[in-house]
Coordinates of C-alpha atoms and ligand atoms in Angstrom, one line a residue:
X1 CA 0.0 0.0 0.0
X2 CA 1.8 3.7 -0.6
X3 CA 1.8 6.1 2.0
X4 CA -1.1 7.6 3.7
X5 CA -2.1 11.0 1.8
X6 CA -4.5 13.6 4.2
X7 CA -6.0 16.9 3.8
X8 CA -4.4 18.0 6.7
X9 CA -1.2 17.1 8.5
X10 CA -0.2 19.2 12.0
X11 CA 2.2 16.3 12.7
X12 CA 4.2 17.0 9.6
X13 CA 4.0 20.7 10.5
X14 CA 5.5 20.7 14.1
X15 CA 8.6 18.2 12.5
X16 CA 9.3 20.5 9.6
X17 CA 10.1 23.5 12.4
X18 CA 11.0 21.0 15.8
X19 CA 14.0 22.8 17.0
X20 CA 12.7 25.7 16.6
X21 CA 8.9 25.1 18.4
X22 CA 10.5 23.0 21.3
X23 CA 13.4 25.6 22.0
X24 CA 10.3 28.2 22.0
X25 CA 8.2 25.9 24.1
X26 CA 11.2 25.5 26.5
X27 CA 11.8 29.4 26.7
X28 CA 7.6 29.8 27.8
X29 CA 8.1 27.0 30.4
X30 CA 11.4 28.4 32.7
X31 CA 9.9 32.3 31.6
X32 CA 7.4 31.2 34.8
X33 CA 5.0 33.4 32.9
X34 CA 2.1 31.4 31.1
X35 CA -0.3 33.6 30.3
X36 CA -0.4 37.8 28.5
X37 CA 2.8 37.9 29.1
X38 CA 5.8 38.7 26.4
X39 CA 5.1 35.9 24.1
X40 CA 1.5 37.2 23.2
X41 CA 2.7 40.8 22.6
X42 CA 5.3 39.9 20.1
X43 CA 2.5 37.8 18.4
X44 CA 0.3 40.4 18.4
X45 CA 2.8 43.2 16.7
X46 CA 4.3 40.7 14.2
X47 CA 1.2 39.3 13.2
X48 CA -0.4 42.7 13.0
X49 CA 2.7 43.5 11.3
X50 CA 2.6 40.9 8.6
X51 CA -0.6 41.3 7.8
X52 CA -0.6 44.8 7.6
X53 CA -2.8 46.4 10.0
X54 CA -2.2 48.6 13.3
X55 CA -3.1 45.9 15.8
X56 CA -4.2 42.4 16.6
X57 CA -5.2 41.1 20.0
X58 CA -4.9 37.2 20.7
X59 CA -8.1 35.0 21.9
X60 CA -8.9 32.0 22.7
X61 CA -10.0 30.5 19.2
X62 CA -11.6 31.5 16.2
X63 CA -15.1 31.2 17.3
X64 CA -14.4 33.7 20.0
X65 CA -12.1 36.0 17.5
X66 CA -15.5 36.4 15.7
X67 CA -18.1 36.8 18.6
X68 CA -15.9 39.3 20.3
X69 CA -15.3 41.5 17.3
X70 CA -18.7 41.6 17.0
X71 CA -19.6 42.1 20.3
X72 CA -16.9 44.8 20.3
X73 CA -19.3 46.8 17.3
X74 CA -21.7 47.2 19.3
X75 CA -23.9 43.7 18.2
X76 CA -26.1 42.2 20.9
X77 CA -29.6 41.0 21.0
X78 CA -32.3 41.8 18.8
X79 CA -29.6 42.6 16.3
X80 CA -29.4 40.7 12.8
X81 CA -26.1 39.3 11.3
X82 CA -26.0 38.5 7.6
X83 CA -23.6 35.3 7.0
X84 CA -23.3 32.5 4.5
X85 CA -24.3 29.1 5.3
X86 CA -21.7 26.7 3.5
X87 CA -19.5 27.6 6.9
X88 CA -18.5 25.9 10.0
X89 CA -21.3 26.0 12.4
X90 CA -18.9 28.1 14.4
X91 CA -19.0 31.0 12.4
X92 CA -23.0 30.8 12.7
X93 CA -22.6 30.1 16.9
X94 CA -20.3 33.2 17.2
X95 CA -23.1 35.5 16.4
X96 CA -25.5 33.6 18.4
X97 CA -23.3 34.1 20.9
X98 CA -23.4 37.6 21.1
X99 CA -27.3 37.3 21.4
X100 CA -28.1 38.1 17.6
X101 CA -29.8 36.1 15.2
X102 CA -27.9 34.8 12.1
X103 CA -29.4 35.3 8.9
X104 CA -27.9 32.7 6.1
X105 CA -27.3 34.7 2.6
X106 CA -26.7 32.8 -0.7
X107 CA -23.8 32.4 -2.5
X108 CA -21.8 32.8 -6.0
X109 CA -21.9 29.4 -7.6
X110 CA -18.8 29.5 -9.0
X111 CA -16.5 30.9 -5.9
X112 CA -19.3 29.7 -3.1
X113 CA -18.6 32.9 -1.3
X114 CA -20.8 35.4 -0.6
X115 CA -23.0 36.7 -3.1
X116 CA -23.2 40.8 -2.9
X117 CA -26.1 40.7 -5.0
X118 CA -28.0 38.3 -2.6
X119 CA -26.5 40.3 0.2
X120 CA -28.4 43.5 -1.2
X121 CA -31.2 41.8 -1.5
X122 CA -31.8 41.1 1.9
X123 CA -31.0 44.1 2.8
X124 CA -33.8 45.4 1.1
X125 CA -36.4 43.1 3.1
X126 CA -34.8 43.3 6.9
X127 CA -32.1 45.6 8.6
X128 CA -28.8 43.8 9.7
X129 CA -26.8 45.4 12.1
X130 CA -23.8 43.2 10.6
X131 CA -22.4 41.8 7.7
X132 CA -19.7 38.2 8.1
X133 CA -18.2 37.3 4.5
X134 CA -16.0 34.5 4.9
X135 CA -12.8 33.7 2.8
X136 CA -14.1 30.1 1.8
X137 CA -11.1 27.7 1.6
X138 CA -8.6 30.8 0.8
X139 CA -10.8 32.2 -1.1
X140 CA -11.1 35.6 -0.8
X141 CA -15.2 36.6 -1.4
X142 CA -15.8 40.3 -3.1
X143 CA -15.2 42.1 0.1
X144 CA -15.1 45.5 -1.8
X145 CA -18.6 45.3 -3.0
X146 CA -19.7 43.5 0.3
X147 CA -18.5 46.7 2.0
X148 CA -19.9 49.3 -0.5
X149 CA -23.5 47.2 0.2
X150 CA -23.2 47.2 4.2
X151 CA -21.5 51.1 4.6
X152 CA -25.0 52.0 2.1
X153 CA -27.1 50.4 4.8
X154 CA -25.0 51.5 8.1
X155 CA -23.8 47.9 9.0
X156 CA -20.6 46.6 10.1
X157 CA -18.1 44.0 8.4
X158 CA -16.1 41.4 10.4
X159 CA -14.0 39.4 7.7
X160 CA -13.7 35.3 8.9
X161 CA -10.2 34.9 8.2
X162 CA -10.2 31.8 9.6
X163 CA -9.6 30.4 6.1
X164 CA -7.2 33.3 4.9
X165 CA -3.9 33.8 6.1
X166 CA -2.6 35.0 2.8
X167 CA -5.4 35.7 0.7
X168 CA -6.0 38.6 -1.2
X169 CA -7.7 41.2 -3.6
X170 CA -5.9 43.3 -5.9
X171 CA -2.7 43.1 -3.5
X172 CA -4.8 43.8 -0.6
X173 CA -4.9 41.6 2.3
X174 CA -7.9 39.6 3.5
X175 CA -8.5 40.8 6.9
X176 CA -7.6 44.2 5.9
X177 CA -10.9 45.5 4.0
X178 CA -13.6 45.6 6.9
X179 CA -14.1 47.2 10.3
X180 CA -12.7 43.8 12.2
X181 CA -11.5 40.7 10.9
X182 CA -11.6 37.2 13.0
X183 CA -9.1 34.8 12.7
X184 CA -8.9 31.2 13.7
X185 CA -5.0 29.3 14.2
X186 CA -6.7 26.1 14.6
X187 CA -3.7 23.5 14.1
X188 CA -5.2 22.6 10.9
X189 CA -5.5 26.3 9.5
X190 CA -2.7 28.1 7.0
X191 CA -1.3 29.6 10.1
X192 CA -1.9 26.8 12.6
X193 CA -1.4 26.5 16.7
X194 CA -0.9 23.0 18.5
X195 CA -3.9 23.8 19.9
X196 CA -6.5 26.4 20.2
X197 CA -6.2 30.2 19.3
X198 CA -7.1 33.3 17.3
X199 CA -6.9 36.4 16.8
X200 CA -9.3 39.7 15.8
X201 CA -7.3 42.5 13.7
X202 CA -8.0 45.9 12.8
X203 CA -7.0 49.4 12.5
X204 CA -9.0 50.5 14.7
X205 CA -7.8 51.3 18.4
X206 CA -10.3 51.9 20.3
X207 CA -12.1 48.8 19.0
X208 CA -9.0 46.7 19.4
X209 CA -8.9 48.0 22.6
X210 CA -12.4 47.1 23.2
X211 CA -11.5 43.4 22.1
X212 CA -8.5 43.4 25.1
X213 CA -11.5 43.7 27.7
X214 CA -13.9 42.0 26.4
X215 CA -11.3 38.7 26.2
X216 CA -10.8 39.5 30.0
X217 CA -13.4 40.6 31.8
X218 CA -13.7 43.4 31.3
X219 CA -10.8 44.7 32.1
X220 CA -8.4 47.6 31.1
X221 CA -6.7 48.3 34.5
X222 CA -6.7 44.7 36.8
X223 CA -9.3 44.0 38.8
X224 CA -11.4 46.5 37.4
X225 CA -14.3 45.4 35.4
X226 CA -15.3 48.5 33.1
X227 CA -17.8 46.1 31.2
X228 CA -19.6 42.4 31.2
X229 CA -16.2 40.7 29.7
X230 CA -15.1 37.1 30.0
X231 CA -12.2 34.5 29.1
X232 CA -11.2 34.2 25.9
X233 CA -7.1 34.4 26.7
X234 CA -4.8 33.0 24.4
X235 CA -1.7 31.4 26.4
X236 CA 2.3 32.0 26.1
X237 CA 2.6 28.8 24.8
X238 CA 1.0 28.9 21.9
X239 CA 1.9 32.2 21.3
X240 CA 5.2 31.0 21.4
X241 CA 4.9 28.2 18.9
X242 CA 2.6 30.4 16.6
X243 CA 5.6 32.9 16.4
X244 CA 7.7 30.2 14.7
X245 CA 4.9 29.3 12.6
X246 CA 4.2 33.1 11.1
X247 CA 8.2 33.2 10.6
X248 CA 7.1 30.1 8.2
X249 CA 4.1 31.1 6.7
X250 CA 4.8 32.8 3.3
X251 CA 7.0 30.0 2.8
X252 CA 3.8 27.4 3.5
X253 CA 1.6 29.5 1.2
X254 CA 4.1 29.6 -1.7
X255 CA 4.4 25.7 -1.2
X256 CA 0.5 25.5 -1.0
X257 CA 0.3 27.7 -4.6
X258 CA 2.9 25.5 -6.3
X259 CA 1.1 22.0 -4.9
X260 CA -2.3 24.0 -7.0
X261 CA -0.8 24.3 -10.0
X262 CA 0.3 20.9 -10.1
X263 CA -3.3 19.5 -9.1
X264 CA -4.8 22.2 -11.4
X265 CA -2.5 21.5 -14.5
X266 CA -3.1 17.7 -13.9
X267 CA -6.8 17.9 -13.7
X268 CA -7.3 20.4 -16.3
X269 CA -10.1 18.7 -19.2
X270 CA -11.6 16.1 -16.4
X271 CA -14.8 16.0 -16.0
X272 CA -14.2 18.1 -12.5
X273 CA -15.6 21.2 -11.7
X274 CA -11.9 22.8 -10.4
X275 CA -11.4 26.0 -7.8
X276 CA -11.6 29.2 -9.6
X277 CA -8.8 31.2 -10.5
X278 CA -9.2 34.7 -11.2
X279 CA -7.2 37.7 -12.1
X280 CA -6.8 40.1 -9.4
X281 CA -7.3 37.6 -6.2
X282 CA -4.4 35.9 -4.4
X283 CA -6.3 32.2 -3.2
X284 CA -4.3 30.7 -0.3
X285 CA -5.3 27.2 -1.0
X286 CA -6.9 26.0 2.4
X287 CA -8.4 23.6 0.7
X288 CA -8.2 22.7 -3.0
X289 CA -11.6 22.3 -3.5
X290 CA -13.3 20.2 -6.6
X291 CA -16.9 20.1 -7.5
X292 CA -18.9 16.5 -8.9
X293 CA -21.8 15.1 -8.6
X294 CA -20.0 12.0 -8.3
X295 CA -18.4 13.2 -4.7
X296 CA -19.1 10.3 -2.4
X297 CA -17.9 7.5 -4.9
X298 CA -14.6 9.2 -6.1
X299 CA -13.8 10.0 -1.8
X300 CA -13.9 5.7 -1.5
X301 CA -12.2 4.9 -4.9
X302 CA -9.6 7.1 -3.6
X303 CA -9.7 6.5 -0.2
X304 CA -8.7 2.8 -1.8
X305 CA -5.7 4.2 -2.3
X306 CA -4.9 5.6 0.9
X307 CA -5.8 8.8 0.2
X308 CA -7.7 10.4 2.4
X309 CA -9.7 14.4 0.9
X310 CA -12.6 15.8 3.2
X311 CA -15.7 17.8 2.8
X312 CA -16.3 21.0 4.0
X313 CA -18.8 20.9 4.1
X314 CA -21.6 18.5 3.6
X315 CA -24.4 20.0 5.4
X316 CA -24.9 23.9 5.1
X317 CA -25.7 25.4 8.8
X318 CA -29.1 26.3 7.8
X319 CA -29.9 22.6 8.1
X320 CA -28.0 21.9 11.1
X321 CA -30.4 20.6 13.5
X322 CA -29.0 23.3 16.4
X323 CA -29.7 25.6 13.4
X324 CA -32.4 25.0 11.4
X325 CA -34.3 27.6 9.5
X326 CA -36.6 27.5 6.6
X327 CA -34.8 29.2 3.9
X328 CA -33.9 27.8 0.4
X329 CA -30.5 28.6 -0.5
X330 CA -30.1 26.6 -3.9
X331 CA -26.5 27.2 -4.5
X332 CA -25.3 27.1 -1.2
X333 CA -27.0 23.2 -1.0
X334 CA -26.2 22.3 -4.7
X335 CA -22.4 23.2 -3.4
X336 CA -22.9 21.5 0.0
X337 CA -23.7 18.2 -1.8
X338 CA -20.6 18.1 -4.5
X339 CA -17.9 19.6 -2.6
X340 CA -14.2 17.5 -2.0
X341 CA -11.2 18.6 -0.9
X342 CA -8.2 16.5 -2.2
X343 CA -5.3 16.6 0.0
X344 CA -3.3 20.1 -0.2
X345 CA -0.9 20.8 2.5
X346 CA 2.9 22.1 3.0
X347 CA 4.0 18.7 4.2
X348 CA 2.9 17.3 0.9
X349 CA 5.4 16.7 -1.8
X350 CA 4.6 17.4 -5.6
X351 CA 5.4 13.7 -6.5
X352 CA 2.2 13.5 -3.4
X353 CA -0.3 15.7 -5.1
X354 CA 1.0 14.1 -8.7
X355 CA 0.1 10.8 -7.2
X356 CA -3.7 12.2 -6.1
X357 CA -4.1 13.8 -9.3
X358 CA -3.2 10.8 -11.4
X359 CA -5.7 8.5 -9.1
X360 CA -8.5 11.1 -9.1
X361 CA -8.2 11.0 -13.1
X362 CA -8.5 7.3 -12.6
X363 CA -11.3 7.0 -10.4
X364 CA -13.4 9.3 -12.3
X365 CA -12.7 7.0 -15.7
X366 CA -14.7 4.7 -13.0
X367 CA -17.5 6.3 -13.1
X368 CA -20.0 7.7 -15.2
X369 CA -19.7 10.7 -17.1
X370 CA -20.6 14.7 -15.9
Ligands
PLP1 C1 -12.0 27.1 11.8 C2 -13.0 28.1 11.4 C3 -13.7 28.9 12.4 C4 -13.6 28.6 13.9 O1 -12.3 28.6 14.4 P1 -12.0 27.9 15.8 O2 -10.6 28.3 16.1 O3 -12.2 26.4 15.5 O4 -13.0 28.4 16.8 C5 -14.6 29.8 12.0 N1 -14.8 30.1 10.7 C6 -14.2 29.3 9.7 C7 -14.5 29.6 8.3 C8 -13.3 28.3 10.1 O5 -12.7 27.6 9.1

């Protein structure tokens, strides 16, 4: 049997930079400080620095990067938050969590981001106090329009990054173009912790600054809660290790992009509906993403061959059971039920991705045709 092929590999990542992580880890552990201490500042300027805003403030995760920016706008019950539905659930339970309802908008069948038009549309039948594009598998959604839309109507933008480290428009950064943008470093994300963190980044002060008491409660000056705030801290540790990792990440991305072409070159003339690439946007390549109708039977031929792609994601949150509503988002479920990522990561080699293209072309001679 040839080697095991996955669509994610943190393993591979912690080897390829060993030294480096366990001399960090080391560092945190004599430091005696374990949490906000140095570590997490650093972070927080080169990270802000690298992707080119005036501040970042760690969190605990990416679910809480979102609720917390959101939070920190000023959105709270009886509010309304425009989102897309072909998301992780957690991007839905971050606005729940700040006590507004989440209201699914349909998507562009070709990126499966969101849709402006749809976006203006409802905004035309309800007022949303907020607006959360997110930058689908690295790709970044048409966050200049989706702005234009929401500053017409007086709503916010929070970016969900946690797909994007390294995606952009027209040069521009994701996470750059709206008021706050949420961040996950979920092991398995571009820019990934081993464990949980995130991150909410902005130019904005005074909302960052908002952000540093809300992820402590409350507080500015110790013991003094100016506001309701709670714990949402992200430790020394893994800021530690995640400072290694952003010394590592345009290197990963380039690695990602080159490991595309291959699959995209390979698989060009199949019968596959392939990711999008368009002039003017930098895709980071979370996930390589292919499109057939064919989806379940071509994940078992090749898992067959010890290769092992994912779907993200097979059931849009609108019909989560903990989510449920009655819309009918077409696209957004026509995408839900043909998505599969094949394996795309920078512990992958191109003879790897050469070796998933060659037995994704011969699977799909398997089976029947479109
Ligand atoms: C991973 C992810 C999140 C949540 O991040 P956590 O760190 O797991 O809380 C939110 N949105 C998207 C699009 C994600 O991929």
């Amino acid at each position: 049997m040839p080697d095991r092929i996955t669509s994610a590999d943190p393993r591979a990542g912690y080897l390829a930079a060993q030294n480096e992580i366990d001399a960090a880890i080391a560092r945190v552990l004599r430091s005696g400080t374990y949490i906000h201490g140095e570590e997490l500042a650093a972070f927080e300027r080169e990270f802000a620095h690298w992707l080119g805003v005036a501040g970042a403030v760690g969190v605990a995760n990416g679910t809480d990067a979102l609720e917390l920016a959101l939070r920190a706008l000023g959105v709270g019950p009886g509010d309304a938050v425009a989102t897309v539905a072909n998301t992780v659930t957690a991007t839905a339970a971050a606005i729940v969590a700040t006590g507004a309802e989440p209201v699914f908008v349909e998507i562009d069948p070709d990126t499966m981001v969101m849709d402006p038009a749809a976006l203006a549309d409802c905004f035309s039948t309800r007022r949303l106090r907020a607006v959360v594009p997110v930058h689908l598998y690295g790709q970044p959604c048409d966050v200049p329009r989706v702005l234009d839309i929401a500053r017409r109507n007086g709503a916010f933008v929070v970016e969900d990054c946690a797909q994007a480290h390294g995606a952009a428009l027209g040069g521009r950064a994701a996470g750059t173009w709206g008021d706050l943008a949420a961040f996950s470093f979920y092991p398995t994300k571009n820019l990934g912790a081993l464990g949980d963190a995130g991150g909410v980044a902005g130019n904005d002060a005074a909302l960052l600054e908002r952000v540093r008491r809300l992820r402590q409660y409350g507080w500015r000056t110790r013991y003094v809660s100016e506001e309701y705030g709670r714990n949402s801290r992200l430790d020394e540790i893994q800021a530690a290790i995640l400072r290694v990792r952003l010394g590592k990440l345009d290197t990963d991305n380039a690695r990602r992009r080159e490991l595309a072409e291959v699959l995209l070159n390979t698989l060009k003339g199949s019968p596959l509906r392939l990711p999008p690439v368009l002039p003017r946007q930098t895709h980071c390549w979370h996930q390589f993403v292919v499109r057939t109708p064919h989806r379940d039977a071509l994940k078992v031929k090749l898992e067959r061959e010890n290769i092992f792609g994912g779907i993200l994601y097979a059931t849009p949150v609108h019909r989560q059971p903990g989510f449920a509503q009655a819309v009918s988002l077409p696209h957004t479920e026509a995408a839900c039920a043909e998505v599969f990522s094949l394996p795309l990561h920078p512990g992958l080699t191109i003879a790897d991705v050469e070796r998933v293209a060659k037995a994704t072309l011969a699977a799909l001679a398997e089976l029947p045709a479109s």
